[in-house]
Short mmCIF file of C-alpha atoms in Angstrom, two decimals:
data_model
loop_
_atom_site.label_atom_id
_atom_site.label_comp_id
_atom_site.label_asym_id
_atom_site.label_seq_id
_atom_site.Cartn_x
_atom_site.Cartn_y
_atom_site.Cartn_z
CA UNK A 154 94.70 108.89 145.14
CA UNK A 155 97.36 107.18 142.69
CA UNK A 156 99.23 105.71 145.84
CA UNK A 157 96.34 105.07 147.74
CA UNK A 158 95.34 102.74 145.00
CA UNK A 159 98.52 101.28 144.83
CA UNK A 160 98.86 100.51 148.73
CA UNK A 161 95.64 99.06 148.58
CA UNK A 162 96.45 96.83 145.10
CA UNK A 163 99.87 95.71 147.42
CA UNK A 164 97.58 94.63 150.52
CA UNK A 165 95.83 92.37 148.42
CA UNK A 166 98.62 91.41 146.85
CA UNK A 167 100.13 90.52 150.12
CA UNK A 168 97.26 89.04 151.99
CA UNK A 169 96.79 86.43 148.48
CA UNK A 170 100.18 85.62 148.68
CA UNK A 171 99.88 84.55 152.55
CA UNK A 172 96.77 82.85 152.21
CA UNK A 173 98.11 80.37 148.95
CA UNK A 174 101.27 79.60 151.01
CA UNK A 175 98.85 79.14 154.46
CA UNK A 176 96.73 76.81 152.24
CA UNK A 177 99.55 74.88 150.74
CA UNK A 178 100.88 74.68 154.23
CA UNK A 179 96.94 73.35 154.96
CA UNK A 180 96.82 71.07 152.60
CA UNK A 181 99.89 69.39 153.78
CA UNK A 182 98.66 69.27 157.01
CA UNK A 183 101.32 71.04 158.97
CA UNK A 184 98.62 73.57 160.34
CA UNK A 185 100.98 75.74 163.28
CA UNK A 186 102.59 76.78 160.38
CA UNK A 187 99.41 77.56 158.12
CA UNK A 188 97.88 79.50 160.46
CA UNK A 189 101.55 81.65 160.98
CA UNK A 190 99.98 82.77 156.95
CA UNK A 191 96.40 82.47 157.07
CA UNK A 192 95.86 84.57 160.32
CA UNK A 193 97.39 87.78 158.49
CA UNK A 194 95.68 87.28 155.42
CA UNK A 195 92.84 86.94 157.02
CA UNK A 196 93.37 90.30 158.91
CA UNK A 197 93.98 91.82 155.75
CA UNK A 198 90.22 90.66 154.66
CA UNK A 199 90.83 87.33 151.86
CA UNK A 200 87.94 85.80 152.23
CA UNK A 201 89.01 82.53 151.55
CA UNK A 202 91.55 82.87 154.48
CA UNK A 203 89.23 84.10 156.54
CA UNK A 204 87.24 80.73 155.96
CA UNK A 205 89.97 78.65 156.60
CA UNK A 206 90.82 80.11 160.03
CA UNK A 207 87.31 79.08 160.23
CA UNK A 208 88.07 75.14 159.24
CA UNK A 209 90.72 75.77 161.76
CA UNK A 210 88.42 76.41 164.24
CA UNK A 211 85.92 74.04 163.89
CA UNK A 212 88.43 71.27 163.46
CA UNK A 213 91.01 72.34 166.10
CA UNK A 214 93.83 72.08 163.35
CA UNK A 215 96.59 74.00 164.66
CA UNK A 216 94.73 75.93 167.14
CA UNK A 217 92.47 75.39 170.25
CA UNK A 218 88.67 74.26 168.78
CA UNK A 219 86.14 76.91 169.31
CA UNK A 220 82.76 76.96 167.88
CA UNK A 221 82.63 80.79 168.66
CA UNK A 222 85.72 81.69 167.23
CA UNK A 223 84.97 79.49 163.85
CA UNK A 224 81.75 81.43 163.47
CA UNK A 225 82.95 84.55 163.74
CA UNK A 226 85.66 83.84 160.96
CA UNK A 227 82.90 81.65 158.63
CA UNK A 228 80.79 84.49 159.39
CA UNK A 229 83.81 87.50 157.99
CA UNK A 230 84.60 85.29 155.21
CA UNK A 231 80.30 84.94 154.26
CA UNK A 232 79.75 88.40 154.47
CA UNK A 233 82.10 88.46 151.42
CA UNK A 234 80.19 86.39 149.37
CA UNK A 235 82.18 83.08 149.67
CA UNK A 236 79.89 80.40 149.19
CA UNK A 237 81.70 77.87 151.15
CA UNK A 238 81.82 79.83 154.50
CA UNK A 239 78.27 81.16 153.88
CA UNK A 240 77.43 77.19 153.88
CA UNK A 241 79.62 76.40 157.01
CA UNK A 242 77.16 79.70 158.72
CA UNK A 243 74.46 77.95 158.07
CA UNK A 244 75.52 75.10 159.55
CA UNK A 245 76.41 76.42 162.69
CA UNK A 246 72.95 78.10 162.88
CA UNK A 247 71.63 74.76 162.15
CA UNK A 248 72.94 72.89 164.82
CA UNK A 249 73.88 75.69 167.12
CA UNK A 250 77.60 75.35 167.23
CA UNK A 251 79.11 78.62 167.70
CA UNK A 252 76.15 80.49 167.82
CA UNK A 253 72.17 79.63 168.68
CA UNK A 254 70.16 77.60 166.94
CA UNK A 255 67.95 79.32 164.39
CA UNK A 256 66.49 77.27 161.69
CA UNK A 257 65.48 79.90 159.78
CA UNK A 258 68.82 81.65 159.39
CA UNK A 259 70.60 78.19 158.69
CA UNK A 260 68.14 78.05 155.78
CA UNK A 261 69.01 81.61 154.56
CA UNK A 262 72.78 80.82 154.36
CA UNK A 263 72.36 77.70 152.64
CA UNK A 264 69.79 79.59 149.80
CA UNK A 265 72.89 82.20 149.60
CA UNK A 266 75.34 78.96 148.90
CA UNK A 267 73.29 77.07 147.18
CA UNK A 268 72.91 79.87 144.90
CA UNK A 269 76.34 79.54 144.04
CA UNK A 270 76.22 76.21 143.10
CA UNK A 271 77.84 74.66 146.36
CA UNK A 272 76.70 70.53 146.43
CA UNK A 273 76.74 70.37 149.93
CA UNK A 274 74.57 73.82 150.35
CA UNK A 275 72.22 72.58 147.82
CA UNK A 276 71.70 69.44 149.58
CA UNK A 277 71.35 70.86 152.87
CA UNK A 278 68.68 73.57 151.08
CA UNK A 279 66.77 70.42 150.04
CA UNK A 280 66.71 69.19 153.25
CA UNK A 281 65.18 72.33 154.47
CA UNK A 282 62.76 71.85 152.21
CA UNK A 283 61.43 68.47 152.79
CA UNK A 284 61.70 68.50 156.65
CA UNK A 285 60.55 72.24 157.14
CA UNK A 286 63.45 73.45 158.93
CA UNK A 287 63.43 77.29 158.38
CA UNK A 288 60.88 77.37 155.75
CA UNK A 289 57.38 75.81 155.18
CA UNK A 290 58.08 71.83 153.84
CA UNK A 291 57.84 71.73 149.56
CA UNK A 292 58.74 68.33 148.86
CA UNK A 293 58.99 69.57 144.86
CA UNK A 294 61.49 72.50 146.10
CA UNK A 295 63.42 69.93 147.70
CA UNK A 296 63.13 67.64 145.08
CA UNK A 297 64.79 69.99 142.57
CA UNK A 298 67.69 71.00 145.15
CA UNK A 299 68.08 67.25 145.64
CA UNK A 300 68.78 66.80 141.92
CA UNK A 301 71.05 70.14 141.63
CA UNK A 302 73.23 68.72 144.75
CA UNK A 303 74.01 65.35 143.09
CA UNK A 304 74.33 66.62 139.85
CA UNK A 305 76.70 70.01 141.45
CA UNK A 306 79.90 69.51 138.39
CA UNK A 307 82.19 69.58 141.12
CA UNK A 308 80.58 67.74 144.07
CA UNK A 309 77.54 65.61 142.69
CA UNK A 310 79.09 62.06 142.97
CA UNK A 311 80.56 62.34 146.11
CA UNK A 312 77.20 63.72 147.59
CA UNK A 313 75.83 60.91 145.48
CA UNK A 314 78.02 58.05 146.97
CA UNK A 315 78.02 59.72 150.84
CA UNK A 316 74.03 59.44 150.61
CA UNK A 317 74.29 55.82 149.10
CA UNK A 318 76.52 54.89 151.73
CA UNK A 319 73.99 56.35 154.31
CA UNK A 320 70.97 54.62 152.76
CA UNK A 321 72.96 51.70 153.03
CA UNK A 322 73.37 52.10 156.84
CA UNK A 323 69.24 52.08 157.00
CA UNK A 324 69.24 55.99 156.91
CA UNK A 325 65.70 56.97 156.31
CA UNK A 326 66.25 60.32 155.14
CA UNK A 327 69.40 58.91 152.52
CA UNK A 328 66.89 56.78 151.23
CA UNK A 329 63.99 59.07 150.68
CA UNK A 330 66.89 61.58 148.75
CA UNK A 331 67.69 58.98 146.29
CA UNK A 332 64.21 57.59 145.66
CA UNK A 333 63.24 61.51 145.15
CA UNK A 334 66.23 61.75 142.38
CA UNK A 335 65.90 58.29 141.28
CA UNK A 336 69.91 57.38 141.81
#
């Protein structure tokens, strides 16, 4: 049992240690050689390289894009509780990339996020809210995601400056955000 326990402490071990040199490797941009670390980690079940396989994906960095294939590895990396991937899944259920569209499981994702205090999931939940996408329309709901997004600690002011930028470009539903939160 000891050395079970200790094989399985080592795994994690290893699969951490890929993913923070995949995601330095990431961050840099040079993304052939990110995936070389974040595909095994992933394997090994880190969540957060499991999600950014996913980015890899969706964004074709390093690999082929494919919708399917990002979903799947947003979708590994959700079941595990990681807030950002569980918003990326409900993204793709929202505008069917990877998988069918299905409002109401887009909306489910971003509660799970949003939860979690992830801006952009809280925004999105909002959204749900005022246009009834997934869930009947409660403008007050929507309202207090709304506020929760663009105060988020970590993402509020550049959901806040995104959505001024938008309002600025005549969008309608920018504009009706920031007159709800009075920014």
């Amino acid at each position: 049992m000891l050395l079970m326990l200790l094989c399985m402490t080592a795994l994690a071990q290893s699969a951490d240690k890929l993913y923070a040199e995949g995601k330095a490797l990431y961050d840099a941009k040079n993304y052939k050689a990110a995936i070389a670390k974040l595909k095994p980690a992933a394997e090994k079940g880190n969540r957060k390289a499991q999600y950014r396989m996913g980015r890899c994906y969706d964004k074709g960095n390093g690999v082929e894009e494919n919708d399917k294939t990002a979903f799947a590895w947003y979708s590994k990396s959700a079941a595990q509780g990681y807030a950002k991937a569980q918003y990326q899944v409900g993204k793709c259920y929202k505008n069917g990339e990877g998988v069918a569209k299905n409002p109401a499981k887009a909306f489910e994702f971003f509660t799970k996020a949003a939860k979690q205090d992830n801006g952009d999931a809280q925004l999105a939940l909002g959204k749900c809210y005022m246009k009834g996408k997934g869930v009947a329309a409660d403008q007050a709901k929507a309202r207090s995601w709304f506020v929760k997004a663009v105060n988020n600690e970590k993402d509020g002011k550049e959901i806040l400056a995104e959505l001024k930028k938008e309002a600025a470009e005549n969008d309608g539903d920018a504009k009706k955000i920031l007159q709800m939160v009075k920014k």
